[in-house]
Coordinates of C-alpha atoms and ligand atoms in Angstrom, one line a residue:
Chain P
M1 CA -0.3 -0.2 -0.3
S2 CA 2.9 2.3 -0.4
V3 CA 3.3 5.7 -2.2
I4 CA 5.4 5.2 -5.7
V5 CA 7.5 8.6 -7.0
L6 CA 8.4 8.5 -10.0
V7 CA 12.2 10.1 -9.8
E8 CA 14.0 11.3 -13.3
H9 CA 17.8 12.0 -13.4
T10 CA 19.8 13.8 -16.1
G11 CA 22.9 11.7 -17.0
G12 CA 23.0 9.9 -13.3
V13 CA 22.6 13.4 -11.6
I14 CA 19.0 13.5 -9.5
K15 CA 18.1 17.2 -9.8
K16 CA 16.6 19.5 -6.5
K17 CA 13.0 18.9 -8.1
N18 CA 13.0 15.4 -8.2
F19 CA 13.7 15.8 -3.8
E20 CA 11.1 17.8 -3.7
A21 CA 8.8 14.9 -5.0
V22 CA 10.2 12.6 -3.0
Q23 CA 9.9 14.5 0.1
Y24 CA 5.9 15.4 -0.9
A25 CA 5.4 11.8 -1.2
S26 CA 7.2 10.9 1.5
Q27 CA 4.9 13.4 4.1
I28 CA 1.9 12.1 2.4
A29 CA 2.8 8.4 3.1
K30 CA 3.9 9.2 6.5
K31 CA -0.1 10.6 7.3
A32 CA -1.1 7.7 5.4
G33 CA 1.3 5.3 7.6
T34 CA 2.9 3.7 5.1
T35 CA 5.7 4.0 3.4
V36 CA 7.3 6.0 -0.1
T37 CA 9.3 3.9 -3.0
A38 CA 11.0 5.7 -5.2
L39 CA 10.9 4.2 -8.8
V40 CA 14.8 5.4 -10.9
L41 CA 15.3 4.6 -14.3
G42 CA 18.0 4.1 -16.2
T43 CA 22.0 4.2 -15.8
V44 CA 22.6 5.8 -11.5
T45 CA 25.0 4.7 -8.7
E46 CA 23.8 3.3 -6.2
T47 CA 24.7 6.1 -3.9
E48 CA 22.4 8.5 -5.7
M49 CA 19.9 6.4 -5.1
E50 CA 20.4 5.8 -1.6
G51 CA 20.6 9.4 -1.0
L52 CA 17.1 9.6 -1.6
G53 CA 16.2 8.3 1.4
Q54 CA 17.7 11.9 2.9
Y55 CA 14.5 12.8 1.7
G56 CA 12.3 10.3 3.3
A57 CA 12.2 7.4 0.5
Q58 CA 12.3 4.2 2.3
K59 CA 13.1 1.9 -0.6
V60 CA 14.3 2.7 -4.3
L61 CA 13.4 0.4 -7.2
H62 CA 15.6 0.5 -9.8
I63 CA 15.3 -0.5 -13.3
A64 CA 18.9 -0.5 -14.5
D65 CA 17.7 -1.3 -18.3
A66 CA 20.2 1.2 -20.1
R67 CA 17.5 1.9 -22.7
L68 CA 15.5 4.1 -20.4
D69 CA 18.8 6.3 -20.0
E70 CA 16.9 8.4 -22.9
F71 CA 13.7 9.7 -22.1
H72 CA 10.7 7.7 -23.5
A73 CA 7.3 8.1 -22.6
R74 CA 5.8 5.3 -22.8
A75 CA 8.5 2.8 -21.3
Y76 CA 8.8 5.0 -18.6
S77 CA 5.0 4.8 -18.3
S78 CA 5.0 0.9 -18.4
A79 CA 7.6 0.9 -15.9
L80 CA 5.3 3.3 -13.9
V81 CA 2.4 1.7 -13.8
A82 CA 4.5 -1.4 -13.2
A83 CA 6.1 -0.4 -10.0
A84 CA 2.7 0.5 -8.5
E85 CA 1.6 -2.7 -9.5
K86 CA 4.0 -4.0 -7.7
E87 CA 4.0 -2.3 -4.5
T88 CA 0.3 -2.0 -4.4
A89 CA 0.5 1.5 -4.7
K90 CA -2.5 3.6 -4.2
I91 CA -0.9 7.2 -4.7
I92 CA 1.3 7.6 -7.1
V93 CA 3.4 11.3 -7.8
T94 CA 5.4 12.9 -10.3
L95 CA 6.4 16.3 -10.8
H96 CA 4.2 18.4 -13.4
D97 CA 7.4 19.1 -15.3
I98 CA 8.0 17.9 -19.0
G99 CA 8.6 14.1 -18.4
G100 CA 5.5 14.2 -15.6
R101 CA 3.2 15.7 -17.9
M102 CA 4.1 13.0 -20.9
V103 CA 4.1 10.2 -18.2
A104 CA 1.6 10.5 -15.2
P105 CA -1.7 11.4 -17.8
R106 CA -1.2 8.2 -19.7
V107 CA 0.2 6.3 -16.2
A108 CA -3.6 7.3 -14.7
V109 CA -5.9 6.4 -17.7
Q110 CA -4.2 2.9 -17.3
L111 CA -5.0 2.6 -13.9
K112 CA -8.2 4.5 -14.5
A113 CA -7.1 6.7 -11.7
G114 CA -7.9 10.8 -10.8
L115 CA -5.2 13.0 -11.6
V116 CA -4.3 16.8 -10.3
A117 CA -2.1 18.3 -12.7
G118 CA 0.5 21.2 -10.8
A119 CA -0.6 20.0 -7.3
L120 CA 0.1 23.1 -4.8
S121 CA -0.8 21.5 -1.8
Y122 CA -1.0 18.2 0.2
P123 CA -4.3 16.1 0.0
D124 CA -6.8 16.9 2.7
T125 CA -8.3 14.1 3.4
E126 CA -10.8 15.6 5.7
K127 CA -13.4 15.6 2.9
G128 CA -12.3 13.1 0.7
F129 CA -8.7 14.0 -1.1
V130 CA -8.5 17.4 -1.8
I131 CA -5.5 18.8 -4.0
K132 CA -5.0 22.7 -4.6
K133 CA -4.1 23.9 -8.0
A134 CA -4.0 26.8 -10.3
V135 CA -6.6 27.7 -12.9
F136 CA -7.0 30.5 -15.4
S137 CA -3.3 30.7 -16.0
G138 CA -2.7 31.4 -12.0
K139 CA -6.1 33.8 -11.9
A140 CA -8.0 31.4 -9.3
F141 CA -7.2 28.0 -7.3
A142 CA -9.7 25.2 -7.6
Y143 CA -9.5 22.5 -4.7
V144 CA -9.8 19.4 -6.8
N145 CA -11.2 15.8 -5.1
I146 CA -9.4 12.4 -6.7
L147 CA -12.6 10.6 -6.8
S148 CA -11.2 7.3 -7.6
D149 CA -9.4 4.3 -5.7
T150 CA -6.0 5.0 -7.2
K151 CA -4.8 8.8 -7.2
V152 CA -1.8 10.2 -9.2
I153 CA -0.5 13.7 -8.1
M154 CA 1.8 16.1 -10.6
L155 CA 3.7 18.4 -7.8
M156 CA 4.4 21.6 -9.4
P157 CA 8.3 22.5 -8.8
N158 CA 9.2 24.7 -6.2
T159 CA 6.5 24.4 -4.2
F160 CA 7.7 22.7 -1.2
P161 CA 11.3 22.9 -0.9
A162 CA 13.4 20.0 0.1
T163 CA 15.4 19.5 3.3
K164 CA 17.9 17.0 3.7
Q165 CA 17.9 15.0 6.3
E166 CA 19.6 11.5 7.8
G167 CA 18.6 8.5 5.9
K168 CA 19.1 6.2 3.4
A169 CA 17.2 4.1 1.2
V170 CA 17.5 0.7 0.5
V171 CA 18.2 -0.3 -3.5
E172 CA 16.0 -2.8 -5.2
R173 CA 16.1 -4.0 -8.4
L174 CA 13.4 -4.5 -10.7
D175 CA 13.5 -6.1 -13.9
I176 CA 10.2 -5.9 -16.5
S177 CA 10.3 -7.0 -20.2
F178 CA 9.3 -3.8 -21.9
S179 CA 7.6 -4.4 -25.2
E180 CA 9.0 -3.1 -28.5
K181 CA 6.0 -0.4 -28.6
D182 CA 7.7 1.4 -25.4
F183 CA 10.8 2.4 -27.7
V184 CA 8.8 3.4 -30.9
V185 CA 9.2 6.4 -31.2
K186 CA 13.4 7.6 -31.8
V187 CA 15.3 10.4 -30.5
K188 CA 17.3 11.4 -33.0
S189 CA 19.4 14.3 -31.5
V190 CA 19.5 16.3 -28.2
N191 CA 20.6 20.1 -28.4
K192 CA 20.8 21.0 -24.9
V193 CA 21.6 25.0 -24.5
T194 CA 24.7 24.5 -22.5
G195 CA 26.3 27.0 -19.6
E196 CA 22.9 28.5 -19.5
V197 CA 20.6 28.0 -16.3
S198 CA 17.3 26.2 -17.9
L199 CA 14.6 28.6 -17.6
A200 CA 12.0 26.4 -16.5
D201 CA 14.0 25.1 -13.1
A202 CA 15.2 28.4 -12.7
E203 CA 15.0 29.9 -9.2
L204 CA 16.1 33.7 -10.2
V205 CA 14.7 35.0 -13.7
V206 CA 15.8 38.3 -15.1
S207 CA 13.4 39.2 -17.8
G208 CA 13.4 42.0 -20.8
G209 CA 10.5 43.5 -22.7
R210 CA 10.5 45.9 -25.2
G211 CA 11.6 48.3 -22.8
M212 CA 14.8 47.0 -23.3
K213 CA 14.5 49.0 -26.9
G214 CA 16.6 46.5 -29.1
P215 CA 18.6 43.4 -28.6
E216 CA 21.9 45.7 -28.8
N217 CA 21.0 46.5 -25.1
W218 CA 20.2 42.8 -23.3
G219 CA 24.1 43.4 -22.8
I220 CA 23.2 44.8 -19.1
L221 CA 20.4 42.6 -18.5
E222 CA 22.9 39.8 -19.5
D223 CA 25.1 40.8 -16.7
L224 CA 22.5 41.3 -14.0
A225 CA 21.7 37.7 -14.7
K226 CA 25.3 36.1 -14.8
E227 CA 25.9 37.9 -11.8
L228 CA 22.7 36.4 -9.4
G229 CA 22.8 33.0 -11.4
A230 CA 20.0 33.7 -12.8
A231 CA 18.2 32.3 -16.3
T232 CA 16.8 35.0 -18.8
A233 CA 13.8 35.3 -20.5
C234 CA 11.4 37.5 -22.4
S235 CA 8.2 39.4 -23.0
R236 CA 6.3 38.2 -26.9
P237 CA 6.9 40.9 -28.8
V238 CA 10.5 40.9 -27.9
A239 CA 10.9 37.0 -29.0
D240 CA 8.5 37.9 -32.0
S241 CA 10.8 40.9 -33.0
H242 CA 13.7 38.1 -32.5
W243 CA 15.7 40.4 -30.3
R244 CA 15.9 37.0 -28.2
P245 CA 15.4 33.0 -29.0
H246 CA 12.0 31.7 -28.5
H247 CA 12.7 29.7 -25.9
E248 CA 12.9 32.7 -23.6
H249 CA 9.2 34.1 -24.6
V250 CA 6.9 33.7 -21.2
G251 CA 3.8 33.9 -20.6
Q252 CA 0.3 32.8 -21.6
T253 CA 1.5 31.3 -25.3
G254 CA 5.1 30.9 -24.1
G255 CA 7.1 29.0 -21.1
T256 CA 5.8 29.5 -17.8
V257 CA 8.1 29.9 -14.6
R258 CA 8.0 29.7 -11.3
P259 CA 11.3 31.0 -9.6
N260 CA 11.9 32.7 -6.3
L261 CA 12.7 36.0 -8.1
Y262 CA 11.5 37.3 -11.0
I263 CA 12.8 40.6 -12.3
A264 CA 10.8 42.4 -15.1
V265 CA 13.2 45.1 -17.0
G266 CA 10.8 47.1 -19.3
I267 CA 8.0 44.8 -19.6
S268 CA 4.2 46.7 -19.1
G269 CA 2.8 43.7 -17.2
A270 CA -0.1 42.6 -19.8
I271 CA -2.6 40.3 -18.4
Q272 CA -1.1 37.3 -20.6
H273 CA 2.1 38.2 -19.7
L274 CA 1.6 38.0 -16.0
A275 CA -0.2 34.4 -17.0
G276 CA 3.6 33.1 -17.2
V277 CA 5.2 34.8 -14.0
N278 CA 2.7 35.2 -11.8
G279 CA 3.4 32.1 -9.8
S280 CA 7.0 33.9 -8.9
K281 CA 7.6 33.7 -5.2
T282 CA 8.7 37.7 -5.7
I283 CA 8.8 39.9 -8.4
V284 CA 10.5 43.1 -9.0
V285 CA 9.5 45.8 -11.6
I286 CA 11.9 48.0 -12.8
N287 CA 10.2 50.6 -15.4
K288 CA 10.6 54.0 -16.3
D289 CA 6.3 54.3 -16.4
P290 CA 5.0 54.5 -12.4
E291 CA 1.3 53.7 -14.0
A292 CA 2.9 50.4 -15.5
P293 CA 0.3 47.7 -15.1
F294 CA 3.1 45.5 -13.7
F295 CA 3.4 47.3 -10.5
K296 CA 0.2 45.8 -9.4
A297 CA 1.4 42.3 -9.1
A298 CA 5.1 43.3 -7.6
N299 CA 6.6 43.4 -4.4
Y300 CA 9.4 45.5 -5.2
G301 CA 9.3 48.1 -7.7
V302 CA 12.1 50.7 -9.4
V303 CA 10.8 53.1 -11.0
G304 CA 13.6 54.5 -13.6
D305 CA 15.3 53.9 -16.5
A306 CA 16.8 50.8 -17.3
M307 CA 19.2 51.8 -18.9
E308 CA 20.5 53.3 -15.9
V309 CA 19.1 51.5 -13.1
L310 CA 20.3 47.7 -14.4
P311 CA 24.4 48.5 -14.1
R312 CA 23.9 50.4 -10.8
L313 CA 21.6 46.8 -9.8
T314 CA 24.0 44.6 -11.1
A315 CA 27.0 46.6 -9.3
A316 CA 25.2 46.2 -6.0
V317 CA 24.9 42.1 -6.1
R318 CA 28.6 42.1 -7.0
K319 CA 29.4 44.1 -3.8
F320 CA 26.8 42.0 -1.9
K321 CA 28.4 39.4 -3.1
E322 CA 31.8 40.5 -2.1
Q323 CA 30.3 40.8 1.5
H324 CA 29.1 37.7 1.8
K325 CA 31.4 35.5 0.5
Chain A
M1 CA -3.9 10.7 -44.7
K2 CA -6.2 12.0 -41.9
I3 CA -5.9 14.5 -39.0
L4 CA -7.6 15.2 -36.1
V5 CA -7.1 18.6 -34.2
C6 CA -8.6 18.9 -30.8
I7 CA -9.8 22.4 -30.1
S8 CA -11.5 23.5 -26.6
Q9 CA -13.2 26.7 -25.9
V10 CA -11.7 28.8 -23.4
P11 CA -12.1 32.6 -21.8
D12 CA -10.7 34.9 -23.9
T13 CA -7.0 35.6 -21.5
S14 CA -8.2 38.9 -20.4
T15 CA -10.9 37.6 -18.5
K16 CA -11.2 38.9 -15.3
I17 CA -12.6 35.7 -12.8
V18 CA -15.5 36.1 -11.0
L19 CA -16.7 33.4 -8.8
K20 CA -20.1 32.3 -7.7
N21 CA -22.5 30.3 -5.9
N22 CA -20.5 30.2 -2.6
N23 CA -17.1 29.7 -4.7
T24 CA -18.4 26.5 -6.5
S25 CA -18.0 27.9 -10.1
V26 CA -17.1 30.4 -12.4
S27 CA -19.2 32.9 -14.1
S28 CA -19.4 32.9 -17.1
D29 CA -21.3 36.2 -17.3
G30 CA -19.9 39.0 -19.8
V31 CA -17.2 36.6 -20.6
T32 CA -16.1 36.1 -24.5
Y33 CA -14.8 32.7 -25.3
V34 CA -12.2 31.5 -27.5
L35 CA -10.2 28.7 -29.5
N36 CA -7.6 27.4 -26.6
P37 CA -4.5 29.5 -28.0
Y38 CA -2.5 26.6 -28.9
D39 CA -5.2 24.9 -30.4
E40 CA -5.7 27.9 -32.6
W41 CA -2.6 28.7 -33.6
Y42 CA -0.3 26.0 -33.4
A43 CA -2.3 22.9 -33.8
L44 CA -5.0 23.4 -36.0
I45 CA -3.2 26.0 -38.2
R46 CA -0.2 23.1 -38.7
A47 CA -2.9 20.8 -39.9
I48 CA -4.1 23.4 -42.6
E49 CA -0.4 23.5 -43.5
L50 CA -0.4 20.1 -44.2
K51 CA -3.6 19.8 -46.3
E52 CA -2.3 22.7 -48.4
S53 CA 1.0 21.3 -48.9
G54 CA -0.4 17.8 -50.1
I55 CA 0.6 15.8 -47.3
A56 CA -3.3 15.9 -45.5
T57 CA -6.0 14.4 -47.4
E58 CA -8.6 15.3 -44.8
I59 CA -8.7 17.3 -41.2
H60 CA -11.2 16.9 -38.8
L61 CA -12.0 19.6 -35.7
I62 CA -13.2 17.6 -32.9
T63 CA -14.7 19.6 -29.3
V64 CA -16.6 18.2 -26.2
G65 CA -18.5 20.5 -25.2
K66 CA -22.5 22.1 -25.2
A67 CA -24.2 23.7 -28.2
D68 CA -22.6 27.0 -26.7
V69 CA -19.4 25.8 -28.3
E70 CA -20.8 25.9 -31.9
P71 CA -19.7 29.9 -32.4
V72 CA -16.1 28.9 -31.1
M73 CA -16.2 26.0 -33.4
R74 CA -17.3 27.6 -36.5
K75 CA -14.8 30.5 -36.2
A76 CA -12.1 26.8 -36.1
L77 CA -13.8 25.6 -39.4
A78 CA -13.3 29.4 -41.2
L79 CA -9.5 28.9 -40.9
G80 CA -9.6 25.3 -42.2
G81 CA -11.0 22.4 -41.9
D82 CA -13.4 19.9 -43.9
E83 CA -15.9 19.0 -40.8
A84 CA -16.2 19.6 -37.2
I85 CA -17.8 17.2 -34.5
R86 CA -19.2 18.1 -31.3
I87 CA -19.4 15.6 -28.8
D88 CA -22.6 16.8 -26.9
A89 CA -21.3 16.6 -23.3
E90 CA -20.1 18.5 -20.6
S91 CA -17.0 17.0 -19.2
S92 CA -16.0 17.6 -15.5
D93 CA -12.2 16.4 -16.3
A94 CA -9.7 15.2 -18.6
Y95 CA -10.1 11.6 -17.8
E96 CA -14.0 12.4 -19.1
T97 CA -12.8 14.6 -22.5
A98 CA -10.0 12.5 -23.5
G99 CA -12.4 9.3 -23.1
Y100 CA -15.3 10.5 -25.6
I101 CA -12.3 12.0 -27.8
A102 CA -10.5 8.4 -27.9
A103 CA -14.0 6.7 -28.4
Y104 CA -14.9 8.7 -31.8
A105 CA -11.4 8.6 -32.6
A106 CA -10.9 4.5 -32.3
Q107 CA -14.1 4.3 -34.5
V108 CA -12.7 6.7 -37.6
G109 CA -9.2 5.7 -37.3
Y110 CA -7.1 8.9 -37.5
D111 CA -3.4 8.9 -38.8
L112 CA -2.5 12.3 -36.9
I113 CA -4.3 13.6 -33.8
L114 CA -3.1 17.3 -33.0
C115 CA -3.9 19.1 -29.5
G116 CA -2.3 22.0 -27.5
K117 CA 0.2 21.8 -25.3
E118 CA -2.4 22.8 -22.7
S119 CA -5.5 24.6 -22.2
I120 CA -5.5 28.0 -20.5
D121 CA -8.4 27.7 -18.3
Y122 CA -8.0 24.3 -16.4
N123 CA -4.1 24.4 -17.4
N124 CA -3.7 20.7 -17.4
G125 CA -1.6 19.8 -20.5
T126 CA -2.9 16.7 -19.4
T127 CA -5.4 15.2 -22.5
G128 CA -3.2 14.8 -25.1
T129 CA -1.2 12.2 -23.2
M130 CA -4.2 10.7 -22.1
L131 CA -5.7 10.3 -25.5
A132 CA -2.7 8.4 -26.8
G133 CA -2.9 6.1 -23.5
L134 CA -6.5 5.5 -24.4
L135 CA -6.1 4.9 -28.0
D136 CA -2.5 2.7 -27.3
M137 CA -1.0 5.2 -29.5
D138 CA 2.3 7.1 -29.6
Y139 CA 2.8 10.4 -28.1
I140 CA 5.3 13.2 -28.5
G141 CA 4.9 16.5 -26.0
F142 CA 5.7 19.8 -26.3
A143 CA 6.4 20.2 -30.2
T144 CA 8.1 23.4 -31.7
D145 CA 8.3 21.9 -35.2
I146 CA 6.1 19.2 -37.0
Q147 CA 7.4 17.5 -40.4
I148 CA 5.7 14.3 -41.9
E149 CA 7.4 12.4 -44.6
S150 CA 6.4 9.2 -46.1
G151 CA 4.3 7.9 -43.1
A152 CA 6.5 8.8 -40.6
A153 CA 6.4 12.2 -38.3
L154 CA 9.8 14.2 -37.5
V155 CA 9.1 16.4 -34.3
K156 CA 11.2 18.9 -32.4
R157 CA 10.5 19.5 -28.7
E158 CA 11.2 21.4 -25.9
I159 CA 12.9 18.9 -23.2
E160 CA 14.6 20.9 -20.4
G161 CA 17.0 22.9 -21.3
G162 CA 17.2 22.7 -24.6
E163 CA 15.6 20.7 -27.4
E164 CA 15.3 17.5 -28.9
T165 CA 14.4 15.8 -32.3
D166 CA 12.3 12.7 -32.4
T167 CA 11.2 10.7 -35.4
C168 CA 7.6 8.0 -35.0
N169 CA 6.0 6.4 -37.3
L170 CA 2.3 7.5 -37.9
P171 CA -0.3 6.9 -35.9
L172 CA 0.8 9.5 -33.8
V173 CA -0.5 11.8 -30.9
I174 CA 1.1 15.1 -30.7
S175 CA 0.6 18.0 -28.3
C176 CA 1.9 21.7 -29.7
Q177 CA 3.2 24.6 -28.9
K178 CA 4.7 28.0 -30.5
G179 CA 6.9 27.1 -33.0
V180 CA 4.8 24.7 -34.8
A181 CA 2.7 27.4 -37.1
E182 CA 2.5 30.7 -36.9
A183 CA -0.9 32.7 -36.2
R184 CA -3.4 33.8 -39.1
I185 CA -6.9 35.5 -39.2
P186 CA -9.4 33.6 -41.5
N187 CA -10.5 35.5 -44.9
M188 CA -13.9 35.7 -46.0
R189 CA -14.1 32.8 -48.6
G190 CA -13.2 30.9 -45.2
I191 CA -16.0 32.0 -43.1
M192 CA -18.5 32.0 -45.8
A193 CA -16.9 28.2 -46.4
A194 CA -17.4 27.7 -43.2
R195 CA -21.3 28.3 -43.3
T196 CA -21.6 25.3 -45.3
R197 CA -19.0 22.6 -44.0
P198 CA -21.1 20.5 -41.7
L199 CA -20.9 20.5 -37.9
K200 CA -21.9 17.0 -36.9
V201 CA -23.3 16.6 -33.1
I202 CA -22.3 13.0 -31.1
V203 CA -24.3 11.7 -28.0
P204 CA -21.7 10.1 -26.2
S205 CA -21.9 6.9 -24.0
K206 CA -21.5 8.3 -20.6
I207 CA -18.1 8.2 -19.0
T208 CA -18.1 8.5 -15.1
A209 CA -15.0 12.0 -14.0
V210 CA -12.6 10.4 -11.9
T211 CA -12.2 14.2 -10.1
E212 CA -14.4 16.8 -9.1
I213 CA -14.0 20.4 -8.1
L214 CA -15.1 21.3 -5.0
T215 CA -14.5 24.9 -4.6
Y216 CA -12.1 28.2 -6.1
E217 CA -10.5 30.6 -4.7
L218 CA -9.1 33.5 -5.7
P219 CA -5.6 35.0 -5.2
P220 CA -4.9 37.2 -2.4
A221 CA -4.4 40.6 -3.4
K222 CA -0.6 41.3 -3.5
A223 CA 0.5 43.2 -0.1
G224 CA 1.5 46.5 -1.1
I225 CA 4.7 47.1 -3.2
K226 CA 7.4 48.7 -2.1
L227 CA 9.0 51.7 -4.0
V228 CA 12.7 52.0 -4.1
S229 CA 14.5 54.6 -5.3
P230 CA 16.5 54.1 -8.5
D231 CA 19.6 55.3 -6.6
D232 CA 19.6 53.0 -3.9
M233 CA 20.2 49.2 -5.7
D234 CA 21.9 48.6 -2.8
G235 CA 19.2 49.0 -0.5
L236 CA 16.7 46.7 -3.2
V237 CA 19.6 43.8 -2.9
A238 CA 19.5 44.0 1.1
L239 CA 15.7 43.9 0.8
L240 CA 15.6 41.0 -1.3
H241 CA 18.1 39.0 1.2
T242 CA 17.2 39.8 4.7
E243 CA 13.2 40.3 3.7
A244 CA 12.4 38.5 0.7
R245 CA 15.1 36.0 1.3
V246 CA 15.7 35.2 -2.6
I247 CA 19.3 35.7 -2.8
Ligands
FAD401 C1 -3.7 36.1 -27.0 C2 -2.2 36.6 -26.7 C3 -1.5 36.1 -26.1 C4 -0.7 36.9 -25.6 N1 0.4 35.9 -25.2 C5 1.6 36.9 -24.5 C6 2.4 35.9 -23.9 O1 2.7 34.8 -23.8 N2 3.6 36.7 -23.3 C7 3.9 38.0 -23.6 O2 4.7 39.0 -23.2 N3 2.7 38.6 -23.7 C8 1.5 38.2 -24.6 N4 1.0 38.6 -25.0 C9 1.3 40.4 -25.7 C10 0.4 41.1 -24.3 O3 -0.9 41.4 -24.3 C11 1.6 42.1 -24.2 O4 1.4 42.8 -25.8 C12 2.9 42.4 -24.3 O5 3.1 41.3 -23.1 C13 3.5 43.4 -24.3 O6 5.3 43.4 -24.3 P1 6.1 44.7 -23.1 O7 5.7 44.6 -21.8 O8 7.5 43.8 -23.8 O9 6.0 45.8 -24.0 P2 5.0 46.9 -23.8 O10 3.9 46.3 -23.5 O11 5.5 48.0 -25.2 O12 5.6 47.7 -22.7 C14 7.1 48.4 -22.5 C15 7.3 48.3 -21.4 O13 8.6 49.3 -21.1 C16 8.3 50.5 -20.3 N5 9.8 51.3 -21.0 C17 10.2 51.8 -21.8 N6 11.4 52.4 -21.7 C18 12.1 51.8 -20.5 C19 12.7 52.4 -20.5 N7 14.3 52.9 -20.6 N8 13.2 51.5 -19.0 C20 12.4 50.9 -18.3 N9 11.1 50.6 -18.7 C21 10.9 51.1 -19.7 C22 7.4 50.9 -20.8 O14 6.8 52.3 -19.9 C23 6.7 49.8 -21.2 O15 5.8 49.4 -19.7 C24 -0.5 37.8 -25.8 C25 -1.6 39.1 -26.3 C26 -2.7 38.2 -26.4 C27 -4.0 39.0 -27.5
AMP402 N1 -13.2 20.0 -24.2 C1 -12.0 19.8 -24.9 N2 -12.9 19.1 -26.3 C2 -11.4 19.3 -27.4 N3 -10.3 19.0 -27.2 C3 -9.7 19.1 -25.5 C4 -10.7 19.6 -24.6 N4 -10.2 19.9 -23.3 C5 -9.0 20.2 -24.0 N5 -8.8 19.5 -24.9 C6 -7.6 19.9 -26.0 O1 -6.2 19.2 -24.9 C7 -5.2 20.2 -25.0 C8 -5.0 20.3 -23.7 O2 -5.9 20.1 -22.9 P1 -5.8 20.3 -21.5 O3 -5.4 18.7 -20.6 O4 -7.2 20.6 -20.9 O5 -5.1 21.4 -20.4 C9 -6.1 21.2 -25.7 O6 -5.1 21.7 -26.2 C10 -6.7 20.9 -26.7 O7 -6.1 20.6 -28.1

């Protein structure tokens, strides 16, 4: 009757958001009086897997099949279903990220399980199995009750911080026979933007809008991002005018980010832009127009010219880092 | 090659959300409904392009909803597509929606099913993956480019921190996002033609939803912004460190 959590990794390294999922699952298990089993797929060291014990996993089921080193939505789904069945798990946790969204819904229909995509709370079991999620692009929240016996929860990354404790998980090998169908989609090539912080996972984001005036001015914005260790983003017209690459476009029709800090520079704060960033914990707006709507959604505001404010802010961050070495 | 495009109707992006009935439902008073942008700009337009280039032979548009979604389906037909299907049901979760679409798609048989990355009302992004599961089909999510050649798809899709190119033989379900196509506006000819294109209504056998929304809540208003002088960036950094605790 355990809780099962899918743990993805990048070339054998497990990322922070997966620890969040493990710890989330372990809290649910604790409350239900059961244990957590993490499912790990592909080539990962024993130490890395045992480390999941520090976030509350008692056990790791490891399917070592090297074909799983590449992401295969169907194979991952088959593996998760097999692991859930083996553990007679009634609660399945994944992240609400790209991988989770290509796997969990498939698992849910296979198990006839109700699913909450983008969970923002622990299940409230007073009146059923009720989980909070954002709807209408952050303009409201819904409390969703899962009615089925088996439940699938896709946790929104960066919602509950993971804190390390003592613990070591027991790793157990699981062998399942995949069908040929599980690997029909072939990965032809992978093109990773190296050296930069991936936007979807970034804890700090510096974003620029039309107020930056042109691509030639992005250097000062990138300087700030570099100093902070932040990812860079932009508004839609900026991407549409090819000032910045398309993957940086956030908002209703672009990406969604939920960083701890979102610094918006020269962005007016149109509702379609806010839709992609309003999950950010802290928002700083830099805009020369005190009437810009973005100020209404911000925690901190600077009314000023980006060209002057950005270099000053970068210098201030540098100074702060010197002092806090 | 036959393509099915899944289309949902959503409140216009600038809609102010108002709750009613003791916060158990969202008011539709004064709300303008539009085609879900991911479905319209990317999935539907790419399907139309594939037909224009002679690769697709037929495009069907499908939606799950009551009669009030028909105007939006007409708008979709004005952009393109040979026929529209409305499954006459008010579904309460993605499991139900995907179930209805899968039942219909299994009967007709499609080579390619396109849907949007997510609908901007409930922000689930789960329908496509569920459809693929229910139809035992392959699935590629978050596509940014779709090419079809001799029965196989070459698809670029978003991955964390980059992009991946996948290949897969049809049939296939793909969820679409920015990059897949460029938005268009319907022309007069399309609008006229849409009037005569069939909009079939199918009464499905009931599928029972596995989730229910109990209540809604509006986000709390931001507790007052703190303005910092543009001359005091050290002050801003200090606030971000000691108060917001983000750096
Ligand atoms: C269906 C739909 C979907 C959309 N999806 C998205 C989306 O996903 N993402 C998105 O971003 N937009 C989206 N939009 C567009 C959105 O409505 C806005 O038009 C867009 O966000 C505006 O971009 P901006 O803030 O960069 O530019 P502007 O609105 O032009 O704002 C520029 C801002 O910069 C300020 N400024 C100018 N000079 C300076 C200076 N020197 N220093 C400091 N500040 C300065 C100005 O005061 C102004 O506030 C969508 C629109 C629609 C209709
Ligand atoms: N009621 C519906 N009718 C038809 N297609 C839908 C419906 N709801 C969602 N979809 C499709 O599924 C995609 C993902 O939606 P969702 O899973 O609701 O976020 C949408 O972009 C549509 O292509």
